[in-house]
Amino acid sequence: MSLLNELGLKYRTDKAVDGKRGEPGKGHDYLRVYERFSMLERTEVRKVLEIGVQKGASIRMWEEYFPSATIYGLDIAESALNVTGDRIRIQLVDQSDAAALKAFAEQNGPFDLIVEDGSHIWSHQIIGLQTLLPHLKPGGQYIVEDLHTSYAAEFGEAGGMTGVQYVLKCCEKILGSSRVRSSNEEDSLIHGLSEFIDSVMVLRYAAVFFAKPA
């Protein structure tokens, strides 16, 4: 078993294979895959940002896994401020507010790792990618979790772009390079984001964006 998954089980995060309640196979099982494919050196990571704090299970997991990193957490619930630690920094920021996200990132970034595990609402996932991808360090990683909510109507608006569709548009731009034309404002923004992206890995329920190295 990977170290990261062991820590996920220890802190009862649903990112681990057994989920919050320790029920075998009931978690999302992200962590085993993250550690297998991650190119981040644990001891060299200095800044981690996670959107979505709740009771702090994964925040504490990241703090133990990255021994030299400051772990930033964003949430809208004041109860998130109860999650404390020597290297944990929690702030109340609404992930649907692009200006607030940008201001936070400009003050505290750039980040080695960004994990988006907030509301799971399609537009919020898209705002996070649009706003925060440019605040990754070279070689950093941005993870969008719970993309399966793109297939649940309660997380979006009829006719609205889903998180999965946006991720696929980014992939299309990377794969097609200059042959994929920017026909509107949204496509132009994706073209700009692609300048930061080296590759994308698609997992079960999630996607990982890898920033270009220095």
mmCIF file of C-alpha atoms in Angstrom, residues 8-157:
data_model
loop_
_atom_site.group_PDB
_atom_site.id
_atom_site.type_symbol
_atom_site.label_atom_id
_atom_site.label_comp_id
_atom_site.label_asym_id
_atom_site.label_seq_id
_atom_site.Cartn_x
_atom_site.Cartn_y
_atom_site.Cartn_z
ATOM 1 C CA GLY A 8 -5.522 8.876 3.781
ATOM 2 C CA LEU A 9 -6.830 5.891 5.723
ATOM 3 C CA LYS A 10 -5.305 7.269 8.920
ATOM 4 C CA TYR A 11 -7.121 10.595 8.570
ATOM 5 C CA ARG A 12 -10.300 9.060 7.118
ATOM 6 C CA THR A 13 -10.451 11.044 3.883
ATOM 7 C CA ASP A 14 -12.666 9.826 1.049
ATOM 8 C CA LYS A 15 -9.684 10.239 -1.276
ATOM 9 C CA ALA A 16 -8.376 6.916 0.113
ATOM 10 C CA VAL A 17 -9.431 3.471 -1.056
ATOM 11 C CA ASP A 18 -11.721 2.820 1.923
ATOM 12 C CA GLY A 19 -13.295 6.272 2.269
ATOM 13 C CA LYS A 20 -14.295 8.307 5.320
ATOM 14 C CA ARG A 21 -15.788 5.406 7.264
ATOM 15 C CA GLY A 22 -13.076 2.859 6.571
ATOM 16 C CA GLU A 23 -15.373 0.652 4.519
ATOM 17 C CA PRO A 24 -13.309 -1.482 2.093
ATOM 18 C CA GLY A 25 -13.491 -0.185 -1.462
ATOM 19 C CA LYS A 26 -15.945 2.636 -0.642
ATOM 20 C CA GLY A 27 -13.543 5.536 -1.192
ATOM 21 C CA HIS A 28 -12.614 7.299 -4.430
ATOM 22 C CA ASP A 29 -9.166 5.630 -4.399
ATOM 23 C CA TYR A 30 -7.394 8.723 -5.746
ATOM 24 C CA LEU A 31 -4.339 8.535 -3.515
ATOM 25 C CA ARG A 32 -2.843 5.304 -4.770
ATOM 26 C CA VAL A 33 -2.910 6.679 -8.311
ATOM 27 C CA TYR A 34 -1.660 10.149 -7.307
ATOM 28 C CA GLU A 35 1.424 8.722 -5.666
ATOM 29 C CA ARG A 36 2.096 6.294 -8.489
ATOM 30 C CA PHE A 37 2.174 8.979 -11.172
ATOM 31 C CA SER A 38 3.227 12.082 -9.247
ATOM 32 C CA MET A 39 6.519 13.712 -10.202
ATOM 33 C CA LEU A 40 6.581 15.845 -7.056
ATOM 34 C CA GLU A 41 9.373 15.201 -4.573
ATOM 35 C CA ARG A 42 7.765 15.089 -1.115
ATOM 36 C CA THR A 43 10.557 16.919 0.686
ATOM 37 C CA GLU A 44 10.829 19.656 -1.954
ATOM 38 C CA VAL A 45 7.175 20.684 -2.010
ATOM 39 C CA ARG A 46 6.695 24.017 -0.245
ATOM 40 C CA LYS A 47 3.099 25.105 -0.913
ATOM 41 C CA VAL A 48 -0.063 23.026 -1.265
ATOM 42 C CA LEU A 49 -3.546 24.466 -1.759
ATOM 43 C CA GLU A 50 -6.766 22.517 -1.314
ATOM 44 C CA ILE A 51 -10.211 23.960 -2.022
ATOM 45 C CA GLY A 52 -12.734 22.329 0.294
ATOM 46 C CA VAL A 53 -11.725 21.785 3.919
ATOM 47 C CA GLN A 54 -14.723 20.349 5.794
ATOM 48 C CA LYS A 55 -13.284 18.683 8.922
ATOM 49 C CA GLY A 56 -9.706 18.834 7.638
ATOM 50 C CA ALA A 57 -9.027 15.136 6.954
ATOM 51 C CA SER A 58 -7.110 15.642 3.725
ATOM 52 C CA ILE A 59 -5.527 18.913 4.916
ATOM 53 C CA ARG A 60 -3.903 16.987 7.786
ATOM 54 C CA MET A 61 -2.962 14.188 5.407
ATOM 55 C CA TRP A 62 -1.135 16.607 3.097
ATOM 56 C CA GLU A 63 0.631 18.205 6.082
ATOM 57 C CA GLU A 64 2.078 14.846 7.118
ATOM 58 C CA TYR A 65 2.857 13.695 3.590
ATOM 59 C CA PHE A 66 4.726 16.886 2.598
ATOM 60 C CA PRO A 67 6.979 17.527 5.624
ATOM 61 C CA SER A 68 8.299 20.909 4.460
ATOM 62 C CA ALA A 69 5.134 22.375 2.957
ATOM 63 C CA THR A 70 2.674 24.985 4.115
ATOM 64 C CA ILE A 71 -0.831 23.623 3.525
ATOM 65 C CA TYR A 72 -3.447 26.200 2.533
ATOM 66 C CA GLY A 73 -7.146 25.378 2.698
ATOM 67 C CA LEU A 74 -10.062 27.398 1.334
ATOM 68 C CA ASP A 75 -13.694 27.001 2.348
ATOM 69 C CA ILE A 76 -16.828 29.080 2.893
ATOM 70 C CA ALA A 77 -17.818 27.455 6.200
ATOM 71 C CA GLU A 78 -16.491 29.161 9.328
ATOM 72 C CA SER A 79 -16.129 25.739 10.954
ATOM 73 C CA ALA A 80 -13.167 25.144 8.620
ATOM 74 C CA LEU A 81 -11.196 27.634 10.723
ATOM 75 C CA ASN A 82 -11.141 25.009 13.482
ATOM 76 C CA VAL A 83 -8.687 22.983 11.399
ATOM 77 C CA THR A 84 -5.308 24.048 12.737
ATOM 78 C CA GLY A 85 -1.681 22.950 12.641
ATOM 79 C CA ASP A 86 1.848 24.343 12.593
ATOM 80 C CA ARG A 87 1.900 24.403 8.806
ATOM 81 C CA ILE A 88 -1.835 24.700 8.092
ATOM 82 C CA ARG A 89 -3.359 27.980 6.901
ATOM 83 C CA ILE A 90 -7.147 28.132 6.437
ATOM 84 C CA GLN A 91 -8.952 31.070 4.848
ATOM 85 C CA LEU A 92 -12.601 31.737 4.060
ATOM 86 C CA VAL A 93 -12.775 32.229 0.292
ATOM 87 C CA ASP A 94 -15.693 31.442 -2.018
ATOM 88 C CA GLN A 95 -14.436 29.361 -4.949
ATOM 89 C CA SER A 96 -17.164 30.815 -7.182
ATOM 90 C CA ASP A 97 -15.559 34.271 -6.774
ATOM 91 C CA ALA A 98 -12.792 34.454 -9.367
ATOM 92 C CA ALA A 99 -11.528 37.807 -8.085
ATOM 93 C CA ALA A 100 -11.198 36.483 -4.531
ATOM 94 C CA LEU A 101 -9.411 33.347 -5.751
ATOM 95 C CA LYS A 102 -7.018 35.425 -7.827
ATOM 96 C CA ALA A 103 -6.269 37.780 -4.936
ATOM 97 C CA PHE A 104 -5.573 34.829 -2.636
ATOM 98 C CA ALA A 105 -3.293 33.151 -5.175
ATOM 99 C CA GLU A 106 -1.366 36.328 -5.904
ATOM 100 C CA GLN A 107 -0.744 36.824 -2.190
ATOM 101 C CA ASN A 108 0.127 33.231 -1.289
ATOM 102 C CA GLY A 109 1.238 31.421 -4.449
ATOM 103 C CA PRO A 110 2.666 30.038 -6.560
ATOM 104 C CA PHE A 111 1.817 26.488 -5.499
ATOM 105 C CA ASP A 112 3.454 23.120 -6.079
ATOM 106 C CA LEU A 113 0.104 21.345 -5.821
ATOM 107 C CA ILE A 114 -3.496 22.550 -6.060
ATOM 108 C CA VAL A 115 -6.352 20.162 -5.249
ATOM 109 C CA GLU A 116 -9.892 21.275 -6.146
ATOM 110 C CA ASP A 117 -12.307 19.330 -3.944
ATOM 111 C CA GLY A 118 -14.874 21.999 -3.190
ATOM 112 C CA SER A 119 -18.513 22.296 -4.189
ATOM 113 C CA HIS A 120 -18.234 19.996 -7.283
ATOM 114 C CA ILE A 121 -20.442 22.490 -9.149
ATOM 115 C CA TRP A 122 -19.505 22.629 -12.827
ATOM 116 C CA SER A 123 -19.027 26.392 -13.040
ATOM 117 C CA HIS A 124 -16.946 26.397 -9.844
ATOM 118 C CA GLN A 125 -14.627 23.707 -11.233
ATOM 119 C CA ILE A 126 -14.175 25.777 -14.373
ATOM 120 C CA ILE A 127 -13.540 29.014 -12.444
ATOM 121 C CA GLY A 128 -10.888 27.217 -10.411
ATOM 122 C CA LEU A 129 -9.047 26.020 -13.503
ATOM 123 C CA GLN A 130 -9.280 29.365 -15.255
ATOM 124 C CA THR A 131 -8.109 31.325 -12.235
ATOM 125 C CA LEU A 132 -5.571 29.107 -10.494
ATOM 126 C CA LEU A 133 -3.727 27.170 -13.205
ATOM 127 C CA PRO A 134 -1.469 30.176 -13.896
ATOM 128 C CA HIS A 135 -0.484 30.131 -10.204
ATOM 129 C CA LEU A 136 1.199 26.732 -10.353
ATOM 130 C CA LYS A 137 4.950 26.577 -10.042
ATOM 131 C CA PRO A 138 6.788 25.172 -13.071
ATOM 132 C CA GLY A 139 6.350 21.411 -12.884
ATOM 133 C CA GLY A 140 3.456 21.781 -10.448
ATOM 134 C CA GLN A 141 0.175 19.878 -10.509
ATOM 135 C CA TYR A 142 -3.502 20.863 -10.428
ATOM 136 C CA ILE A 143 -6.019 18.138 -9.565
ATOM 137 C CA VAL A 144 -9.752 18.489 -10.244
ATOM 138 C CA GLU A 145 -11.617 15.880 -8.220
ATOM 139 C CA ASP A 146 -15.200 14.602 -8.418
ATOM 140 C CA LEU A 147 -15.640 15.272 -12.110
ATOM 141 C CA HIS A 148 -18.309 12.574 -12.179
ATOM 142 C CA THR A 149 -20.689 15.288 -10.968
ATOM 143 C CA SER A 150 -20.699 16.454 -14.605
ATOM 144 C CA TYR A 151 -23.268 13.705 -15.093
ATOM 145 C CA ALA A 152 -25.516 14.882 -12.253
ATOM 146 C CA ALA A 153 -27.867 17.722 -13.185
ATOM 147 C CA GLU A 154 -28.044 19.125 -9.663
ATOM 148 C CA PHE A 155 -24.434 20.332 -9.958
ATOM 149 C CA GLY A 156 -25.016 22.542 -12.986
ATOM 150 C CA GLU A 157 -27.395 24.371 -15.241
#
